[in-house]
CSV table of C-alpha atoms and ligand atoms in Angstrom, one decimal:
chain,number,residue,atom,x,y,z
Y,13,UNK,CA,-194.3,66.3,193.5
Y,14,UNK,CA,-190.7,67.6,193.6
Y,15,UNK,CA,-188.5,68.5,190.7
Y,16,UNK,CA,-186.8,65.0,190.7
Y,17,UNK,CA,-190.2,63.3,190.4
Y,18,UNK,CA,-191.1,65.6,187.5
Y,19,UNK,CA,-187.8,64.9,185.9
Y,20,UNK,CA,-188.3,61.2,186.2
Y,21,UNK,CA,-191.6,61.3,184.4
Y,22,UNK,CA,-189.9,63.3,181.6
Y,23,UNK,CA,-187.1,60.8,181.4
Y,24,UNK,CA,-189.2,57.6,181.7
Y,25,UNK,CA,-191.6,58.8,179.0
Y,26,UNK,CA,-188.6,59.6,176.7
Y,27,UNK,CA,-189.6,63.3,176.6
Y,28,UNK,CA,-186.2,64.3,177.9
Y,29,UNK,CA,-183.3,62.5,176.4
Y,30,UNK,CA,-179.5,63.0,176.8
Y,31,UNK,CA,-176.9,62.4,174.2
Y,32,UNK,CA,-175.6,64.5,171.3
Y,33,UNK,CA,-178.2,66.2,169.2
Y,34,UNK,CA,-178.3,68.3,166.0
Y,35,UNK,CA,-181.0,71.0,166.6
Y,36,UNK,CA,-183.0,72.6,163.8
Y,37,UNK,CA,-181.0,75.7,164.3
Y,38,UNK,CA,-177.8,73.8,163.3
Y,39,UNK,CA,-176.4,74.0,166.8
Y,40,UNK,CA,-175.5,70.9,168.9
Y,41,UNK,CA,-176.9,70.0,172.3
Y,42,UNK,CA,-176.5,67.3,175.0
Y,43,UNK,CA,-180.2,67.3,175.9
Y,44,UNK,CA,-183.4,67.1,173.8
Y,45,UNK,CA,-187.0,67.7,174.9
Y,46,UNK,CA,-190.1,66.4,173.1
Y,47,UNK,CA,-193.0,67.1,175.3
Y,48,UNK,CA,-195.5,65.2,173.1
Y,49,UNK,CA,-193.9,62.0,174.4
Y,50,UNK,CA,-195.2,62.7,177.9
Y,51,UNK,CA,-198.7,63.0,176.5
Y,52,UNK,CA,-198.4,59.5,175.1
Y,53,UNK,CA,-199.2,58.4,178.7
Y,54,UNK,CA,-202.5,59.8,180.1
Y,55,UNK,CA,-201.3,58.8,183.6
Y,56,UNK,CA,-198.2,61.0,183.3
Y,57,UNK,CA,-200.2,63.8,181.8
Y,58,UNK,CA,-202.6,63.7,184.6
Y,59,UNK,CA,-199.9,63.7,187.3
Y,60,UNK,CA,-198.1,66.6,185.8
Y,61,UNK,CA,-201.2,68.7,185.1
Y,62,UNK,CA,-202.6,68.1,188.6
Y,63,UNK,CA,-199.4,69.5,190.0
Y,64,UNK,CA,-199.4,72.5,187.7
Y,65,UNK,CA,-203.1,73.2,188.4
Y,66,UNK,CA,-202.3,73.6,192.1
Y,67,UNK,CA,-200.7,76.9,191.3
Y,68,UNK,CA,-203.9,78.3,189.7
Y,69,UNK,CA,-206.6,76.7,191.9
Y,70,UNK,CA,-207.5,80.0,193.6
Y,71,UNK,CA,-207.7,81.9,190.3
Y,72,UNK,CA,-211.3,81.0,189.5
Y,73,UNK,CA,-210.3,80.1,186.0
Y,74,UNK,CA,-213.3,80.0,183.5
Y,75,UNK,CA,-211.3,79.0,180.4
Y,76,UNK,CA,-208.0,77.3,179.8
Y,77,UNK,CA,-206.5,78.0,176.3
Y,78,UNK,CA,-203.4,76.7,174.7
Y,79,UNK,CA,-201.9,77.2,171.2
Y,80,UNK,CA,-202.2,74.2,168.8
Y,81,UNK,CA,-200.6,71.7,168.8
Y,82,UNK,CA,-198.5,71.7,171.9
Y,83,UNK,CA,-201.0,73.3,174.1
Y,84,UNK,CA,-204.1,71.3,173.2
Y,85,UNK,CA,-203.8,68.3,175.5
Y,86,UNK,CA,-202.4,70.4,178.4
Y,87,UNK,CA,-205.3,72.9,178.1
Y,88,UNK,CA,-207.7,70.0,178.2
Y,89,UNK,CA,-206.2,68.3,181.2
Y,90,UNK,CA,-205.8,71.6,183.1
Y,91,UNK,CA,-209.4,72.4,182.4
Y,92,UNK,CA,-210.4,69.1,184.0
Y,93,UNK,CA,-208.4,69.9,187.1
Y,94,UNK,CA,-209.7,73.4,187.4
Y,95,UNK,CA,-213.3,72.6,186.5
Y,96,UNK,CA,-213.0,75.0,183.5
Y,97,UNK,CA,-213.7,75.0,179.8
Y,98,UNK,CA,-210.9,74.1,177.4
Y,99,UNK,CA,-210.2,75.6,174.0
Y,100,UNK,CA,-207.2,76.0,171.7
Y,101,UNK,CA,-206.0,78.7,169.3
Y,102,UNK,CA,-204.5,78.2,165.9
Y,103,UNK,CA,-202.6,80.3,163.5
Y,104,UNK,CA,-204.4,81.2,160.3
Y,105,UNK,CA,-202.6,83.3,157.7
Y,106,UNK,CA,-199.9,83.8,160.4
Y,107,UNK,CA,-202.3,85.2,162.9
Y,108,UNK,CA,-203.2,83.4,166.2
Y,109,UNK,CA,-207.0,83.1,166.4
Y,110,UNK,CA,-210.0,81.1,167.6
Y,111,UNK,CA,-211.6,78.8,165.1
Y,112,UNK,CA,-214.1,75.9,165.3
Y,113,UNK,CA,-216.7,78.1,167.0
Y,114,UNK,CA,-214.6,78.7,170.1
Y,115,UNK,CA,-215.2,81.9,171.9
Y,116,UNK,CA,-214.0,83.8,174.9
Y,117,UNK,CA,-216.8,85.9,176.5
Y,118,UNK,CA,-215.8,89.4,177.6
Y,119,UNK,CA,-214.5,89.3,181.1
Y,120,UNK,CA,-213.9,85.6,181.3
Y,121,UNK,CA,-211.0,84.5,183.5
Y,122,UNK,CA,-208.5,82.9,181.2
Y,123,UNK,CA,-205.4,80.7,181.9
Y,124,UNK,CA,-203.0,80.3,179.0
Y,125,UNK,CA,-201.0,77.1,178.9
Y,126,UNK,CA,-198.2,75.7,176.6
Y,127,UNK,CA,-196.2,72.5,176.9
Y,128,UNK,CA,-192.8,74.0,176.4
Y,129,UNK,CA,-191.9,77.7,176.5
Y,130,UNK,CA,-188.7,78.6,174.8
Y,131,UNK,CA,-188.9,82.2,173.7
Y,132,UNK,CA,-192.6,82.5,174.7
Y,133,UNK,CA,-193.6,83.7,171.2
Y,134,UNK,CA,-196.7,81.5,170.9
Y,135,UNK,CA,-197.9,82.3,174.4
Y,136,UNK,CA,-197.6,86.0,173.8
Y,137,UNK,CA,-199.7,85.6,170.6
Y,138,UNK,CA,-202.4,83.9,172.7
Y,139,UNK,CA,-202.2,86.6,175.3
Y,140,UNK,CA,-202.8,89.2,172.6
Y,141,UNK,CA,-205.7,87.2,171.2
Y,142,UNK,CA,-207.3,86.9,174.6
Y,143,UNK,CA,-206.8,90.6,175.3
Y,144,UNK,CA,-208.3,91.5,171.9
Y,145,UNK,CA,-211.4,89.6,173.0
Y,146,UNK,CA,-211.3,91.4,176.4
Y,147,UNK,CA,-210.7,88.2,178.4
Y,148,UNK,CA,-209.1,88.6,181.8
Y,149,UNK,CA,-205.7,86.7,181.8
Y,150,UNK,CA,-205.1,85.2,185.2
Y,151,UNK,CA,-201.7,83.6,184.3
Y,152,UNK,CA,-199.6,81.4,182.2
Y,153,UNK,CA,-198.7,77.8,183.0
Y,154,UNK,CA,-196.3,75.4,181.2
Y,155,UNK,CA,-194.7,72.0,181.8
Y,156,UNK,CA,-191.3,73.1,180.8
Y,157,UNK,CA,-189.6,76.5,180.7
Y,158,UNK,CA,-186.5,76.3,178.5
Y,159,UNK,CA,-185.6,79.9,179.0
Y,160,UNK,CA,-184.2,79.1,182.4
Y,161,UNK,CA,-186.6,81.5,184.1
Y,162,UNK,CA,-185.7,84.5,181.8
Y,163,UNK,CA,-189.3,85.0,180.4
Y,164,UNK,CA,-191.6,87.6,181.8
Y,165,UNK,CA,-195.1,87.6,180.4
Y,166,UNK,CA,-196.3,90.4,182.7
Y,167,UNK,CA,-198.7,88.0,184.4
Y,168,UNK,CA,-198.3,85.2,186.9
Y,169,UNK,CA,-196.2,82.4,185.3
Y,170,UNK,CA,-195.5,79.0,186.6
Y,171,UNK,CA,-193.6,76.2,185.0
Y,172,UNK,CA,-193.2,72.7,186.5
Y,173,UNK,CA,-189.7,72.3,185.1
Y,174,UNK,CA,-187.2,75.0,184.5
Y,175,UNK,CA,-184.4,73.9,182.2
Y,176,UNK,CA,-181.3,75.5,180.9
Y,177,UNK,CA,-180.4,73.4,177.8
Y,178,UNK,CA,-177.0,74.5,176.6
Y,179,UNK,CA,-176.3,74.4,172.9
Y,180,UNK,CA,-173.0,74.7,171.1
Y,181,UNK,CA,-171.7,75.8,167.7
Y,182,UNK,CA,-170.7,72.8,165.7
Y,183,UNK,CA,-167.1,74.1,165.7
Y,184,UNK,CA,-166.8,74.3,169.4
Y,185,UNK,CA,-169.1,71.4,170.5
Y,186,UNK,CA,-167.5,69.4,173.4
Y,187,UNK,CA,-169.5,66.3,172.4
Y,188,UNK,CA,-168.0,66.4,168.8
Y,189,UNK,CA,-164.6,66.6,170.4
Y,190,UNK,CA,-165.4,63.3,172.3
Y,191,UNK,CA,-166.4,61.7,169.0
Y,192,UNK,CA,-169.9,61.0,170.3
Y,193,UNK,CA,-172.2,60.1,167.3
Y,194,UNK,CA,-174.7,62.9,166.6
Y,195,UNK,CA,-178.4,62.3,166.3
Y,196,UNK,CA,-181.0,64.5,164.5
Y,197,UNK,CA,-184.1,64.2,166.8
Y,198,UNK,CA,-187.2,62.8,165.0
Y,199,UNK,CA,-185.2,61.2,162.3
Y,200,UNK,CA,-182.7,58.4,161.7
Y,201,UNK,CA,-179.1,58.6,162.9
Y,202,UNK,CA,-176.9,60.8,160.7
V,3,ZN,ZN1,-171.5,68.3,168.5
């Protein structure tokens, strides 16, 4: 699957939209990504994870772990492709941890996955968690890397799609200058 085919899945599922968006940060952007929309369609999820799994097929992965919520379905589908176990981590009192009786036996070969990586904060928390439990991290996989390839986790990292989503100050937004109506994603039009 090439980048165009991957892009098409993101667009067809509505996960990647183009327009004029007001981000949570207050900045404006011409693109918006909501990865959960891809996972509405198991067929798409399967196609994407199959492709991502190719990059880790020789890593003898025992466990795939993703941070809740974004990493749960991806971890599950990746584990299916890699014939591994699937678990997820959650923050409790601000600390990333394993709940629900999940465990990582010492020395397990662990792949960390996340749907969208922006600053890589959650992934780093999962890496720390796995390291604390003395798991052996084989790599990090994500569907989308929004950092435009700037992130370095110190381990093998592969993302299906690398995006550079530009954002603008409200004062200098070229879309505002064209009088394009602005939309706050996930809510009604402003
Ligand atoms: Zn604007």
